[in-house]
PDB file of C-alpha atoms in Angstrom:
ATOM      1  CA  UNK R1200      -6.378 -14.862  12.490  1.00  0.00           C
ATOM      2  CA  UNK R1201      -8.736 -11.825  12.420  1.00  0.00           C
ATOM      3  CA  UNK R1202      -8.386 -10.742   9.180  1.00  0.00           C
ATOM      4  CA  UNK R1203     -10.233 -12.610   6.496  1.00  0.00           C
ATOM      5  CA  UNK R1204      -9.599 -11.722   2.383  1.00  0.00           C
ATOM      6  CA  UNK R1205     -12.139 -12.725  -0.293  1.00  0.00           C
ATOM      7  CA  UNK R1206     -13.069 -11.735  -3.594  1.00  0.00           C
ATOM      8  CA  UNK R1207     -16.895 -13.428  -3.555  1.00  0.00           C
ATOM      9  CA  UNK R1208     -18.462 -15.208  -6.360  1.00  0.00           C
ATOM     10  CA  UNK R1209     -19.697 -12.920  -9.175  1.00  0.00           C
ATOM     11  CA  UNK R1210     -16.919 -10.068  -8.911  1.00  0.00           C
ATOM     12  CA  UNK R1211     -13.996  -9.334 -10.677  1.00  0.00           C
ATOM     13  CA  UNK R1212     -10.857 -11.513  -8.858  1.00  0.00           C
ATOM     14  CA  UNK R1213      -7.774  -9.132  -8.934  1.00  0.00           C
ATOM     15  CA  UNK R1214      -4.423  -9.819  -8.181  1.00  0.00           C
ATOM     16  CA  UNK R1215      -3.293  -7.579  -6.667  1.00  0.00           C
ATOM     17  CA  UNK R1216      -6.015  -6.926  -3.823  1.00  0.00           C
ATOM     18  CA  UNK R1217      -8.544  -8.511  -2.318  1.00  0.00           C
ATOM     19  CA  UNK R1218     -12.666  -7.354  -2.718  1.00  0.00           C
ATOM     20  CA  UNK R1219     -13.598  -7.614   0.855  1.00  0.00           C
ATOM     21  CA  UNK R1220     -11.637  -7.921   4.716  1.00  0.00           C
ATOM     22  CA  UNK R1221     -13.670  -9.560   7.085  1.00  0.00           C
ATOM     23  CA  UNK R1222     -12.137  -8.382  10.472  1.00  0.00           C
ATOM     24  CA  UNK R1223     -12.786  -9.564  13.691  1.00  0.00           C
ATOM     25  CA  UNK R1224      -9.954  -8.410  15.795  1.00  0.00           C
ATOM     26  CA  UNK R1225      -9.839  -5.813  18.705  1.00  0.00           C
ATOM     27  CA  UNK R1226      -7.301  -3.827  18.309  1.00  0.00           C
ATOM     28  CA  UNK R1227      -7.506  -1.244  15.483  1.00  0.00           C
ATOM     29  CA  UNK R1228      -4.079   0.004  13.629  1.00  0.00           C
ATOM     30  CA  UNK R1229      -4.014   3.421  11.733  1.00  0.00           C
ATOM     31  CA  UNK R1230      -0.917   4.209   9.481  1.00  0.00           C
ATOM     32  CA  UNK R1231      -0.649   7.624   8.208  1.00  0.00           C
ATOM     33  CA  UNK R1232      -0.034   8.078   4.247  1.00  0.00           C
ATOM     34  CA  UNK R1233       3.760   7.103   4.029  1.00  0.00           C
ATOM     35  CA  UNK R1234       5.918   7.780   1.145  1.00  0.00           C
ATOM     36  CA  UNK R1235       9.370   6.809   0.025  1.00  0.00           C
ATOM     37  CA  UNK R1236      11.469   8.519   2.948  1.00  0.00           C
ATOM     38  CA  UNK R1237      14.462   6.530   4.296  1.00  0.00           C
ATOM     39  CA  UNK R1238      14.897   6.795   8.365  1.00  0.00           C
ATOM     40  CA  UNK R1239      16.777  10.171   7.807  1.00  0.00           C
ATOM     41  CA  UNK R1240      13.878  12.005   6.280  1.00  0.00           C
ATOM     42  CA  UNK R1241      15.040  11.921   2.750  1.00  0.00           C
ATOM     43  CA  UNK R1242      13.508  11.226  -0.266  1.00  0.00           C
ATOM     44  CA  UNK R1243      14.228   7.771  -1.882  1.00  0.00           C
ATOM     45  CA  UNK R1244      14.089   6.852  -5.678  1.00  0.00           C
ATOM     46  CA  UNK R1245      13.024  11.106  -6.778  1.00  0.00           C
ATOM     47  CA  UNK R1246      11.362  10.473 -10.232  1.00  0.00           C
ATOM     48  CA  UNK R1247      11.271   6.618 -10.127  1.00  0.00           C
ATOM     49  CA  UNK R1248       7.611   5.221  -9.292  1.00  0.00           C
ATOM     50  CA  UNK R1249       8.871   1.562  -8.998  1.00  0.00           C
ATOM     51  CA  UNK R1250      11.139   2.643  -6.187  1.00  0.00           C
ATOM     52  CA  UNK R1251       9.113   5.155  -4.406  1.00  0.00           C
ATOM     53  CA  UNK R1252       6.414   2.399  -4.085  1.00  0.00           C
ATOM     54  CA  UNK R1253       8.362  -0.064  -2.888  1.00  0.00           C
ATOM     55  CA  UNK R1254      10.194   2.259  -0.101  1.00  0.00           C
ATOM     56  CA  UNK R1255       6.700   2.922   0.862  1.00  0.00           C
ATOM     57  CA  UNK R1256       5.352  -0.378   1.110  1.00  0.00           C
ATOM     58  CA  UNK R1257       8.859  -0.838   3.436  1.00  0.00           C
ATOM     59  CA  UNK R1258       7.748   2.076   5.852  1.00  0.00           C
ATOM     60  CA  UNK R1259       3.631   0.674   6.187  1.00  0.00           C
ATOM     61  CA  UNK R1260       5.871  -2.566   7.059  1.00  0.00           C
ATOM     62  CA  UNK R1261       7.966  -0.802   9.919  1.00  0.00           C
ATOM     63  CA  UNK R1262       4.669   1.160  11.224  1.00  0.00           C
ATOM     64  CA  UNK R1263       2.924  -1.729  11.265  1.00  0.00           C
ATOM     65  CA  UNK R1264       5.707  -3.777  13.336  1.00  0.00           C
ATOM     66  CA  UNK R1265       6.129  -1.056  15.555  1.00  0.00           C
ATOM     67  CA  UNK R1266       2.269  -1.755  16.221  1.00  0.00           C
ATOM     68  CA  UNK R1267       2.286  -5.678  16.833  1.00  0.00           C
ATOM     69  CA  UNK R1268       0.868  -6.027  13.369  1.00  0.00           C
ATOM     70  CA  UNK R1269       2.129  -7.389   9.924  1.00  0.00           C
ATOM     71  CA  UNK R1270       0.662  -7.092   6.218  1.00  0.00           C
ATOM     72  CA  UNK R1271      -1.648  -9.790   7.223  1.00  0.00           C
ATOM     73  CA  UNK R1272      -3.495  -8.046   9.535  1.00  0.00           C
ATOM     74  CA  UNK R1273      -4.114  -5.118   6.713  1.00  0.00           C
ATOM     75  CA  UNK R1274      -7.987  -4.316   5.971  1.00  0.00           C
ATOM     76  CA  UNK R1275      -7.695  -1.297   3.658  1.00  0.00           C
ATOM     77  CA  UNK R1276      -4.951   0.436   1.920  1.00  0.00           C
ATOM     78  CA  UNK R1277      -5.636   3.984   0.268  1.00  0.00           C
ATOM     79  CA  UNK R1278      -2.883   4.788  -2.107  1.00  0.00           C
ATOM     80  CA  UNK R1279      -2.332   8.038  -3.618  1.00  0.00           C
ATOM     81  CA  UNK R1280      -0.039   8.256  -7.146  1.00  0.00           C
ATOM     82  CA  UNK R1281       0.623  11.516  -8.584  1.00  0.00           C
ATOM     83  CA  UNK R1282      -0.567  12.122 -12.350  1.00  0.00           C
ATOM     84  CA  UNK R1283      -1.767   8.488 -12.330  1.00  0.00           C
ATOM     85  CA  UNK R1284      -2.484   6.919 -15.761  1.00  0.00           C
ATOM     86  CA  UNK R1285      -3.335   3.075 -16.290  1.00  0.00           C
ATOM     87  CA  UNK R1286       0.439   3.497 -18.673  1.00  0.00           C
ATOM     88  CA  UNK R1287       1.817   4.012 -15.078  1.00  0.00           C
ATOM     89  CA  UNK R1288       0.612   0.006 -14.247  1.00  0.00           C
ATOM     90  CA  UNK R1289       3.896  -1.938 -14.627  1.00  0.00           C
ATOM     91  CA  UNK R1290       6.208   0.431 -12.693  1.00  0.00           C
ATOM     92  CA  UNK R1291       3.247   0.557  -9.942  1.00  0.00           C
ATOM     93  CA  UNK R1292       3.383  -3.065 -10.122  1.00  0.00           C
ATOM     94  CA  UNK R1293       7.169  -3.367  -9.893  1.00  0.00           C
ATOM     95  CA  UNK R1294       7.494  -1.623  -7.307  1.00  0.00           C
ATOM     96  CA  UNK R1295       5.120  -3.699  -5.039  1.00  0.00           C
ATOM     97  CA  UNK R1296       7.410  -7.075  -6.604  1.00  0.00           C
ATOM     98  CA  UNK R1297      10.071  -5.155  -5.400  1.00  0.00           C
ATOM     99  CA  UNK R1298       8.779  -4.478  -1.809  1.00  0.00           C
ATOM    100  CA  UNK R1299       7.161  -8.217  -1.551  1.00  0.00           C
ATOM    101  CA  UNK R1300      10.690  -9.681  -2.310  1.00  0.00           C
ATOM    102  CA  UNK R1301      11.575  -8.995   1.339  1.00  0.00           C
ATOM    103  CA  UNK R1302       7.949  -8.130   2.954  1.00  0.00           C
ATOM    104  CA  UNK R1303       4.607 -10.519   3.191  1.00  0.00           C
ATOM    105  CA  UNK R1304       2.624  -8.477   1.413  1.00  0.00           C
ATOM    106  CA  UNK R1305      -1.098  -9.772   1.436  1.00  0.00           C
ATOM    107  CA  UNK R1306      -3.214  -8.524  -1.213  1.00  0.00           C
ATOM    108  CA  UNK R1307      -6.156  -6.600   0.671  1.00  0.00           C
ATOM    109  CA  UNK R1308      -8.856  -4.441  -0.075  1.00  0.00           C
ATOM    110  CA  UNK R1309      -7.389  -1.060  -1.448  1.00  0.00           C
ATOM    111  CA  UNK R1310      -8.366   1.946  -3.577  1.00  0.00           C
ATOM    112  CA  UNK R1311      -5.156   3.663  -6.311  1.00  0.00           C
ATOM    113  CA  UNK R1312      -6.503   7.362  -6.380  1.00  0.00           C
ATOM    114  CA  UNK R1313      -4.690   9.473  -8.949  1.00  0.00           C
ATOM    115  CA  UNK R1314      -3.821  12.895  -7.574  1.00  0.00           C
ATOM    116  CA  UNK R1315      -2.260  16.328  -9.118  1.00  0.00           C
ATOM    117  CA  UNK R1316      -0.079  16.534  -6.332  1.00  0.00           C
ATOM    118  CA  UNK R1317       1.333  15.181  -2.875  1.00  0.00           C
ATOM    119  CA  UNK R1318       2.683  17.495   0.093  1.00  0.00           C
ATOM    120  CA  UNK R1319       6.033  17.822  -1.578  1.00  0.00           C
ATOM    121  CA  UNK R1320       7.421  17.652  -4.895  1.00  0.00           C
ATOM    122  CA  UNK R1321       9.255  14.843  -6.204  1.00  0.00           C
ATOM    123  CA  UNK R1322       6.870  12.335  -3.944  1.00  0.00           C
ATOM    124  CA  UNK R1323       5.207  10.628  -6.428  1.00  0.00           C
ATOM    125  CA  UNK R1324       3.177   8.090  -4.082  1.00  0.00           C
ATOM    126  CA  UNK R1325       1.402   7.854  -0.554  1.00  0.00           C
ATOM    127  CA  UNK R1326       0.009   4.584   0.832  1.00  0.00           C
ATOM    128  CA  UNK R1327      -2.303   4.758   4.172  1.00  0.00           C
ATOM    129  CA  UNK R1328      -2.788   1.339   5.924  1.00  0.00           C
ATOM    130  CA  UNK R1329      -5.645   0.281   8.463  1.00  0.00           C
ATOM    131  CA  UNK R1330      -5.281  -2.944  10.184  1.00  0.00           C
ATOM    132  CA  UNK R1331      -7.218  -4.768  12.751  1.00  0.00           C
ATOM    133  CA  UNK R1332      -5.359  -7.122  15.666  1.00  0.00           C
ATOM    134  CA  UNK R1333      -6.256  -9.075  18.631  1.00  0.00           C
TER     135      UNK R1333
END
C-alpha cells in the first residue's frame, strides 16, 4: 500500500484524521474542491451542512475512482466550511457518518478552514483531495 497514516507518539490522536501520510507511491492524484452537486450540476441538501458534506465526500469518491484511486490512497484533504464555528461540529461530523455509511473513508491528514464565502451561494462546503498511487 503506499499510503501510510499515523498520529506519532506525543501528539494529539484525533478521530477523525490522521497527523501524518507517509506516501510512497508514483502516481500523484489531484481533486479539485468539490461540493455537494449531484451529476446534473445541481445543488444538493441547500442550507443543510450534514448533507452537503456528505454529497461531497460522494463526489472526492467518484473523482478518485475515475483516477484508479480510493479513500485509502488519500494524503491530504483541505476542506473549506462557510461561517465555520466549533457549534457547527456534529452536523460536520454527521455528514462524514453519513458519507462513510456507503464509502471507505480513511481518516487522513486534513485541515477544516472556515471561510466567509464559497463560489456560489447556498454551498456551504468544499473538500480538495490529494492522493498518491502506484
Amino acid at each position: 500500500m503506499p499510503v501510510t497514516l499515523m498520529n506519532p507518539e506525543g501528539m494529539m490522536k484525533p478521530d477523525v484524521y490522521r497527523q501524518v501520510a507517509v506516501a510512497t507511491g508514483s502516481r500523484q492524484v489531484h481533486i479539485a474542491g468539490q461540493v455537494a452537486y449531484d451529476a446534473d450540476g445541481q445543488l444538493v441538501a441547500r442550507g443543510d451542512l450534514a448533507g452537503q458534506v456528505a454529497q461531497a465526500y460522494r463526489n472526492v469518491a467518484i473523482a478518485l475512482a475515475a483516477a484508479g484511486a480510493t479513500f485509502n490512497d488519500v494524503v491530504r484533504l483541505t476542506i473549506y466550511v462557510v461561517d465555520w464555528k466549533l457549534e457547527r461540529m456534529p452536523d460536520f461530523l454527521a455528514g462524514i457518518e453519513q458519507a462513510s455509511k456507503g464509502l471507505n473513508i480513511v481518516p487522513t491528514p486534513a485541515s477544516l478552514i472556515g471561510v466567509a464565502a464559497l463560489f456560489e451561494p447556498g454551498v456551504l462546503v468544499e473538500i480538495e483531495a490529494t492522493a498518491v498511487v502506484d
